[in-house]
Short mmCIF file of C-alpha atoms in Angstrom, two decimals:
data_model
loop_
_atom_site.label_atom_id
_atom_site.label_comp_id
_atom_site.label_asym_id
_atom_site.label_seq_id
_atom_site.Cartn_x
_atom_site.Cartn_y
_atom_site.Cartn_z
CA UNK A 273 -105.41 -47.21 -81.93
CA UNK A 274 -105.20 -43.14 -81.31
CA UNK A 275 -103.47 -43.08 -84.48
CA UNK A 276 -105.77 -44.70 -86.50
CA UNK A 277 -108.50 -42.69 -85.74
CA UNK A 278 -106.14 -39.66 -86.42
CA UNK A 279 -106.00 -41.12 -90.21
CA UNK A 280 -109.70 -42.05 -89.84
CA UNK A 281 -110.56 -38.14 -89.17
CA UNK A 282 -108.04 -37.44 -91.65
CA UNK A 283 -109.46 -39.06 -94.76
CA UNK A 284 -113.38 -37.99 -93.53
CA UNK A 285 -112.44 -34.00 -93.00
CA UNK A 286 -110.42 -34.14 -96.60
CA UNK A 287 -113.45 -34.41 -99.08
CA UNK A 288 -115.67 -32.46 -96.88
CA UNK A 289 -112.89 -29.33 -97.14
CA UNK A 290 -112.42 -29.99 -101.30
CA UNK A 291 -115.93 -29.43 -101.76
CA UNK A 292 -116.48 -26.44 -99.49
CA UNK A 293 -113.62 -25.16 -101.60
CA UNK A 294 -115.13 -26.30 -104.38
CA UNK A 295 -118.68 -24.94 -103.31
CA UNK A 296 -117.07 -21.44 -103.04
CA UNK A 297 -115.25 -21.00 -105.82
CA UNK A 298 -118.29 -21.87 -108.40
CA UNK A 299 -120.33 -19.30 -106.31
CA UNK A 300 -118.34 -16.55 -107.00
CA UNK A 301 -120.15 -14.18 -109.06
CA UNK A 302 -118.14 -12.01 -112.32
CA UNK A 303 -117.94 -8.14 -110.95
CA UNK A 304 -119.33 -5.68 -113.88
CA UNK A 305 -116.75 -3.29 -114.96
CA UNK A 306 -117.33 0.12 -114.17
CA UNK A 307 -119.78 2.23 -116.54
CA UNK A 308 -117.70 3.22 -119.83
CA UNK A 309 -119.38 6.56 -119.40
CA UNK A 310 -120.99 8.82 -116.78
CA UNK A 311 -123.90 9.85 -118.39
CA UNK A 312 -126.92 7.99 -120.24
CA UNK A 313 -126.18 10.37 -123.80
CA UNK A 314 -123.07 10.97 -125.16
CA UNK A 315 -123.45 14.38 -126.95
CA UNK A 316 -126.20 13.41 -129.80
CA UNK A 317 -126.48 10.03 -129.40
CA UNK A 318 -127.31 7.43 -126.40
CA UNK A 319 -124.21 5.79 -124.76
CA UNK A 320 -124.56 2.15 -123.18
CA UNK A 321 -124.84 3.77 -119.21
CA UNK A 322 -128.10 1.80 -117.36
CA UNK A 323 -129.01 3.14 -113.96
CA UNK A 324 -130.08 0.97 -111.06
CA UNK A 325 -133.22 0.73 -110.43
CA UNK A 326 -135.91 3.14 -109.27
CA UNK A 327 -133.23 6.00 -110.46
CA UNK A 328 -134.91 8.89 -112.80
CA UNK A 329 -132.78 10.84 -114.72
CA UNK A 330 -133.97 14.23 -115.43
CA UNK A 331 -132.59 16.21 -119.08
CA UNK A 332 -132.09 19.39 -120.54
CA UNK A 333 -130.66 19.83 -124.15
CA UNK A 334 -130.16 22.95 -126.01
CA UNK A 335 -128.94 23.87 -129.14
CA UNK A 336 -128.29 27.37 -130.02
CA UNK A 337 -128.35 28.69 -133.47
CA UNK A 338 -125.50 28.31 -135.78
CA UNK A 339 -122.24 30.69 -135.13
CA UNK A 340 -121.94 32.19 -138.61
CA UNK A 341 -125.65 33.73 -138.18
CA UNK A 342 -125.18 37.77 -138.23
CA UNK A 343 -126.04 39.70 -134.47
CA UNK A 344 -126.47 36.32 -132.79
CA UNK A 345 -123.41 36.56 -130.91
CA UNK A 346 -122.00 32.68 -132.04
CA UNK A 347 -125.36 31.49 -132.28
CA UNK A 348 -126.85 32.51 -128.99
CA UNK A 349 -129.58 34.71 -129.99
CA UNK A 350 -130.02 32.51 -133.15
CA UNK A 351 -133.06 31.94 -134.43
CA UNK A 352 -133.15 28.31 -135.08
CA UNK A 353 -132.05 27.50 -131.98
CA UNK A 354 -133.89 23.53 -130.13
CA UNK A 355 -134.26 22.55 -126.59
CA UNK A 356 -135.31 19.30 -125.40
CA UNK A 357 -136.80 18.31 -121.48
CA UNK A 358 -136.92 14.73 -121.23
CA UNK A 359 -137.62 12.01 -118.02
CA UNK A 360 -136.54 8.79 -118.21
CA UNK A 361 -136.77 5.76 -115.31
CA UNK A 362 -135.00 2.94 -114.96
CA UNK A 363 -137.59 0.14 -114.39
CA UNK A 364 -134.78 -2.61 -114.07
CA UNK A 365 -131.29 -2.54 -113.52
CA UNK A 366 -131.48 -3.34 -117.19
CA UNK A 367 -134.34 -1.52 -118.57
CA UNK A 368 -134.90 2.32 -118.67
CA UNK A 369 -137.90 4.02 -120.48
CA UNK A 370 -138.29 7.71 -121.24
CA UNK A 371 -140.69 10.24 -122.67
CA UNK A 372 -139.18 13.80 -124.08
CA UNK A 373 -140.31 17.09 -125.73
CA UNK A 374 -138.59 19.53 -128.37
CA UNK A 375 -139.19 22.58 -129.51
CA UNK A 376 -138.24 21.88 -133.27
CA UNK A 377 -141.47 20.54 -134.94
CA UNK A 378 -142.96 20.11 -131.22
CA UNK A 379 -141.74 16.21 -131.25
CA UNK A 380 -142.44 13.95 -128.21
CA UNK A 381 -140.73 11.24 -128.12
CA UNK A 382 -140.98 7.47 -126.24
CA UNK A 383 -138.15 5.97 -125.59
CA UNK A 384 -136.36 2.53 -124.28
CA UNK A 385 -132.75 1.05 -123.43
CA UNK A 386 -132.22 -2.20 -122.73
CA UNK A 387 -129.03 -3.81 -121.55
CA UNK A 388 -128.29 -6.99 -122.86
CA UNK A 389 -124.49 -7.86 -122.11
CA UNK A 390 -122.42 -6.15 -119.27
CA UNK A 391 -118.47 -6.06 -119.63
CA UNK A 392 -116.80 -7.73 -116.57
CA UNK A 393 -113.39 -6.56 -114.50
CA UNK A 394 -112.33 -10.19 -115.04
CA UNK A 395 -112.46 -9.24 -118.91
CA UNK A 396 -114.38 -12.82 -119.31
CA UNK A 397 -117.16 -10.10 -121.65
CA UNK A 398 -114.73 -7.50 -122.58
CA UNK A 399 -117.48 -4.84 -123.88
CA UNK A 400 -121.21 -3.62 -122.95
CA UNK A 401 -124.25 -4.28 -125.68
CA UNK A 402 -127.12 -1.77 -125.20
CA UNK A 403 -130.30 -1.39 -127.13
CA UNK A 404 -131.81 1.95 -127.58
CA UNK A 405 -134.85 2.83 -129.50
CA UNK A 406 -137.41 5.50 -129.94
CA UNK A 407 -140.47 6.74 -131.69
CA UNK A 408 -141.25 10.58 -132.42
CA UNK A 409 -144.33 12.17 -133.19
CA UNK A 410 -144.62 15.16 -134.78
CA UNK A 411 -147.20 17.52 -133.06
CA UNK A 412 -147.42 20.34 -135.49
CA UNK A 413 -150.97 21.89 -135.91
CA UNK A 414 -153.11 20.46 -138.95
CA UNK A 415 -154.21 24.50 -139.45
CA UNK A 416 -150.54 25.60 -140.15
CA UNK A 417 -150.68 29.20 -142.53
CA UNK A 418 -148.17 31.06 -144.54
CA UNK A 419 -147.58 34.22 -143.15
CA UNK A 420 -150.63 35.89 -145.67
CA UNK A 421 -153.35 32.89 -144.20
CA UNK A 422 -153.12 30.55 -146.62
CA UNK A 423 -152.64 26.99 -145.84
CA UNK A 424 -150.00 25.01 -146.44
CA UNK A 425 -150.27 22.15 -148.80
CA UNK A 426 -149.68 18.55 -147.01
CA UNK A 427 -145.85 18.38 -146.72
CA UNK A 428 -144.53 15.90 -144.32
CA UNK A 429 -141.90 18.80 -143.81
CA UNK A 430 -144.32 21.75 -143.30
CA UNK A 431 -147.21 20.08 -142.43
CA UNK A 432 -150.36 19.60 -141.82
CA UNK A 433 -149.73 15.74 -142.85
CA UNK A 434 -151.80 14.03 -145.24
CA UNK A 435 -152.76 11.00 -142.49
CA UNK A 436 -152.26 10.91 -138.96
CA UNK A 437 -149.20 7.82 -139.61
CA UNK A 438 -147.41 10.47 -141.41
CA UNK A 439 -146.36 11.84 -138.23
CA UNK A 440 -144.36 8.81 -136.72
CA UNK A 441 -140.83 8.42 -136.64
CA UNK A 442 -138.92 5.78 -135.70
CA UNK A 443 -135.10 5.03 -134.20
CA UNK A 444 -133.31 1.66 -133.59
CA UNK A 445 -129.43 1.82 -132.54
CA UNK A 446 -127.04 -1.02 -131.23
CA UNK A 447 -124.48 0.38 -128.51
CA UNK A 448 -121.46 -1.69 -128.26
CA UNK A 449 -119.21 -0.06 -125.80
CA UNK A 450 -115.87 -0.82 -123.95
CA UNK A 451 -114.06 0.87 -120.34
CA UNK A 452 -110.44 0.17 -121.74
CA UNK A 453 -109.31 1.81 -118.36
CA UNK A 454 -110.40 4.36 -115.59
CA UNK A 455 -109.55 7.14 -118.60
CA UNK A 456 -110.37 5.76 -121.94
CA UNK A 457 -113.53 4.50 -122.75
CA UNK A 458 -114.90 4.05 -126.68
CA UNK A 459 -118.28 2.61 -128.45
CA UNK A 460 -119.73 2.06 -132.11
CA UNK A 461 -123.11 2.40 -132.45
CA UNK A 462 -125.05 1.16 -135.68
CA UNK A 463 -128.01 2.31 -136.28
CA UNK A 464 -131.34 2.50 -138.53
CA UNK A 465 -133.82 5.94 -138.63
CA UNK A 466 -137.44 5.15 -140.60
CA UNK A 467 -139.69 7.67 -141.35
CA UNK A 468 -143.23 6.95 -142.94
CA UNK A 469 -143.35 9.88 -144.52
CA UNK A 470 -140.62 11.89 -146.62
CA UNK A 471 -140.80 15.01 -148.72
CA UNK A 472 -141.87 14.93 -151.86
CA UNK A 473 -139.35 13.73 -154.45
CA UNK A 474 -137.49 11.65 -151.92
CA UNK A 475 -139.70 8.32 -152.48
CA UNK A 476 -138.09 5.19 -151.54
CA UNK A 477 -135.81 7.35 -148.65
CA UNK A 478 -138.19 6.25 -146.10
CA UNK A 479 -134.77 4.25 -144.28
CA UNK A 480 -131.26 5.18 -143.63
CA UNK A 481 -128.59 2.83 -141.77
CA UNK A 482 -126.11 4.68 -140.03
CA UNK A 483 -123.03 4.64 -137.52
CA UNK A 484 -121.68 6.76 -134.47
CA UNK A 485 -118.26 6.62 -133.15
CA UNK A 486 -118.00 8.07 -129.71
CA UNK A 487 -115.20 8.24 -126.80
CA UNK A 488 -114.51 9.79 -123.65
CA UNK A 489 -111.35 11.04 -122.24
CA UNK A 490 -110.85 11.27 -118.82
CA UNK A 491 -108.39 14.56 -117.84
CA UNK A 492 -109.29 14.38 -114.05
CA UNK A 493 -111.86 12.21 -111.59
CA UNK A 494 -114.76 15.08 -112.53
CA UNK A 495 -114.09 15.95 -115.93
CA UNK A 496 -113.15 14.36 -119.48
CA UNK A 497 -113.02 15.23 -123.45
CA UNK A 498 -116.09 13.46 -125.02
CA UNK A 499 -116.10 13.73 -128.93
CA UNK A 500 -119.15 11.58 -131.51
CA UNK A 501 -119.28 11.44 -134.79
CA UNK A 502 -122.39 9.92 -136.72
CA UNK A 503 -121.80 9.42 -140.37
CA UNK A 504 -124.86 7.66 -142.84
CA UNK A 505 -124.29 4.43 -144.46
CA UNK A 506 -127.16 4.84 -146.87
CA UNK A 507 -126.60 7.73 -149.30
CA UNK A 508 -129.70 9.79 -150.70
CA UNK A 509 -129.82 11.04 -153.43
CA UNK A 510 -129.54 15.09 -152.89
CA UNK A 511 -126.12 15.12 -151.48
CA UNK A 512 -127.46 17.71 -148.93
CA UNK A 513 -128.71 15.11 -146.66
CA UNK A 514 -125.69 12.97 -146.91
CA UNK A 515 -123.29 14.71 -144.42
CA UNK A 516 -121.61 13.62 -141.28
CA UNK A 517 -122.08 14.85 -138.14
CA UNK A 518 -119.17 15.49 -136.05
CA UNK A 519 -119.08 16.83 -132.24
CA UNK A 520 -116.76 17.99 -130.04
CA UNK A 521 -116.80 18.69 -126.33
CA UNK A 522 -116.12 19.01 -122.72
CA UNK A 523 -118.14 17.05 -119.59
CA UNK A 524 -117.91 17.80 -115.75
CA UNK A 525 -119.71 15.25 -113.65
CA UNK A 526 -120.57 14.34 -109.80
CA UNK A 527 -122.55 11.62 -108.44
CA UNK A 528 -125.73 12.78 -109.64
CA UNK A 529 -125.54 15.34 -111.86
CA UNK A 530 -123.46 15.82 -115.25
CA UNK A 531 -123.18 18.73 -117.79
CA UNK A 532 -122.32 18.24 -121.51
CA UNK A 533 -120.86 21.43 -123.52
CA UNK A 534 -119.45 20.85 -126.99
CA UNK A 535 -119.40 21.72 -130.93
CA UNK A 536 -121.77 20.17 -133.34
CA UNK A 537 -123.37 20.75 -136.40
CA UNK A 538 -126.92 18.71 -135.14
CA UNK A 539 -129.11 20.78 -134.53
CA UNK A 540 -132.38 18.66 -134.14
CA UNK A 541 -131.39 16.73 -131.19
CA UNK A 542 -133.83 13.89 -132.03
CA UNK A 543 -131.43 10.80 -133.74
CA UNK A 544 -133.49 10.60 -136.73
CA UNK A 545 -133.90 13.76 -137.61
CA UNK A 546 -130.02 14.44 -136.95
CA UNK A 547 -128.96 11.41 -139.27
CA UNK A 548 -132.08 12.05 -141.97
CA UNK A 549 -132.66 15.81 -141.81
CA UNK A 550 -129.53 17.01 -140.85
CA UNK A 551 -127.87 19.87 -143.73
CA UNK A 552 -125.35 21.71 -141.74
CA UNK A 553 -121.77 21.34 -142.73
CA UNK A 554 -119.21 21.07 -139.89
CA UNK A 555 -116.92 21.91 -142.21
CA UNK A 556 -118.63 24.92 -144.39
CA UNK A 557 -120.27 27.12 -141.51
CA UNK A 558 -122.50 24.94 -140.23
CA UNK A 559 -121.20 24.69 -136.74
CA UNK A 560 -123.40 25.41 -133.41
CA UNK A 561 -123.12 24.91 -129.91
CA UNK A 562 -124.83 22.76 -127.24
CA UNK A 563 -125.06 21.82 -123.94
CA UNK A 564 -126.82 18.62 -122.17
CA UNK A 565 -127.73 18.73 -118.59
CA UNK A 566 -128.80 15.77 -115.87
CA UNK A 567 -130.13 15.42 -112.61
CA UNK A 568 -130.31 11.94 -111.38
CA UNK A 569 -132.66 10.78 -108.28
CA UNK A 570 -132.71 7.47 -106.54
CA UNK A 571 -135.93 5.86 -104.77
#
């Protein structure tokens, strides 16, 4: 009799065990793989980082002028150079939103990233999807002068602009990124740039697709080589405004703050005017240099 209710407990414990075993193993949750990159912009263009919520990241860009200007000692006394202070705050886990200023053209710009697949350590989603868009407006005065107090003619270049719409700009890009390991991390970034208005003569180049290339390097746990290069898919017609932009660069980081200094020949910092607007050659003097700065704060 004692051993049949040995068996008895035997066969009652079994299933009860299988599905607590079962019951643990389908509540395991997929780990997200570390953040292909340490800071939310990688040189000119977004990378796929998110923050966690409730964290605002606080920016600094600057561009100097470029290095073959005369008495500007490589650019940093040059007079075209662009800076750009910009908040952003991360709503969700998932969703950030931002609002900059620059210099050039005295743009403010809204922005939003969204993060809509997260690579996994399992390798179950090998790579991170990202959205990031913006729209620019172009604050310049409607009373702009030559130098002798004439006006200027309406010019969406030179302003004032012949309707208030003519000031909007507009920036869509797709951030597929990948960690490959604790060094090497690499995205592609497609991309589209609108303007609704364009100088005159360049009807019909309202659009341009484009695509970024960017990496990271890792030489030690603070710093890495970062490099991006943005080259247009659509081709205008005046070859000026076809050219690629290529940038080059160092980035030391800590928990909360990182700083960005590189080559590039982007000077407008703004991804629509870089992609649409964008004449310097990287290869025929048109190289400047740059740094990007960030603060992060949790709450």
């Amino acid at each position: 009799m004692k051993n049949y209710k040995i068996l008895l407990f035997v066969f009652l414990i079994i299933p009860v065990l299988c599905f607590s075993q079962k019951k643990a193993k389908d509540s395991i949750v997929e780990k997200p793989a570390r953040p292909a990159f340490e800071s939310a912009t990688l040189i000119d263009n977004a990378s796929n980082v998110l923050f966690n919520k409730n964290t605002l990241e606080v920016m600094m860009q600057h561009r100097f002028g470029l290095i073959e200007e005369k008495n500007s000692l490589a650019g940093i006394y040059g007079a075209n150079s662009n800076i750009r202070i910009a908040l952003s705050y991360a709503v969700l886990d998932w969703v950030t939103v931002g609002y900059g200023i620059t210099k050039k053209n005295r743009m403010s710009d809204f922005n939003l990233k969204v993060g809509l697949l997260q690579q996994t350590r399992s390798g179950s989603i090998p790579v991170n999807i990202s959205y990031f868009g913006n729209i620019a407006i172009d604050g310049r005065s409607f009373d702009t002068k030559y130098p002798n107090g004439d006006f200027i003619p309406p010019d969406a270049n030179n302003g004032p602009f012949l309707k208030k719409q003519d000031r909007y700009s507009y920036f869509h890009q797709l951030i597929i990124a990948k960690r490959f390991n604790s060094k090497v991390s690499l995205q592609i970034a497609p991309s589209l740039s609108h303007f609704n208005a364009v100088n005159y003569g360049y009807d019909g180049e309202h659009d341009r697709f484009s695509i970024a290339f960017g990496g990271r390097y890792k030489v030690s746990p603070q710093t890495a080589l970062i490099w991006d290069i943005s080259t247009p898919v659509t081709q205008f017609n005046d070859d000026k405004y076809n050219i690629t932009g290529f940038s080059f660069g160092a980035e030391f980081s800590t928990s909360a703050h990182t700083f960005q200094i590189f080559m590039t020949n982007f000077n407008s910092i703004l991804p629509q005017f870089n992609y649409m607007k964008n004449t310097n050659d990287f290869l025929n003097g048109g190289t400047l240099f740059g740094f990007n700065i960030t603060r992060n704060y949790n709450f």
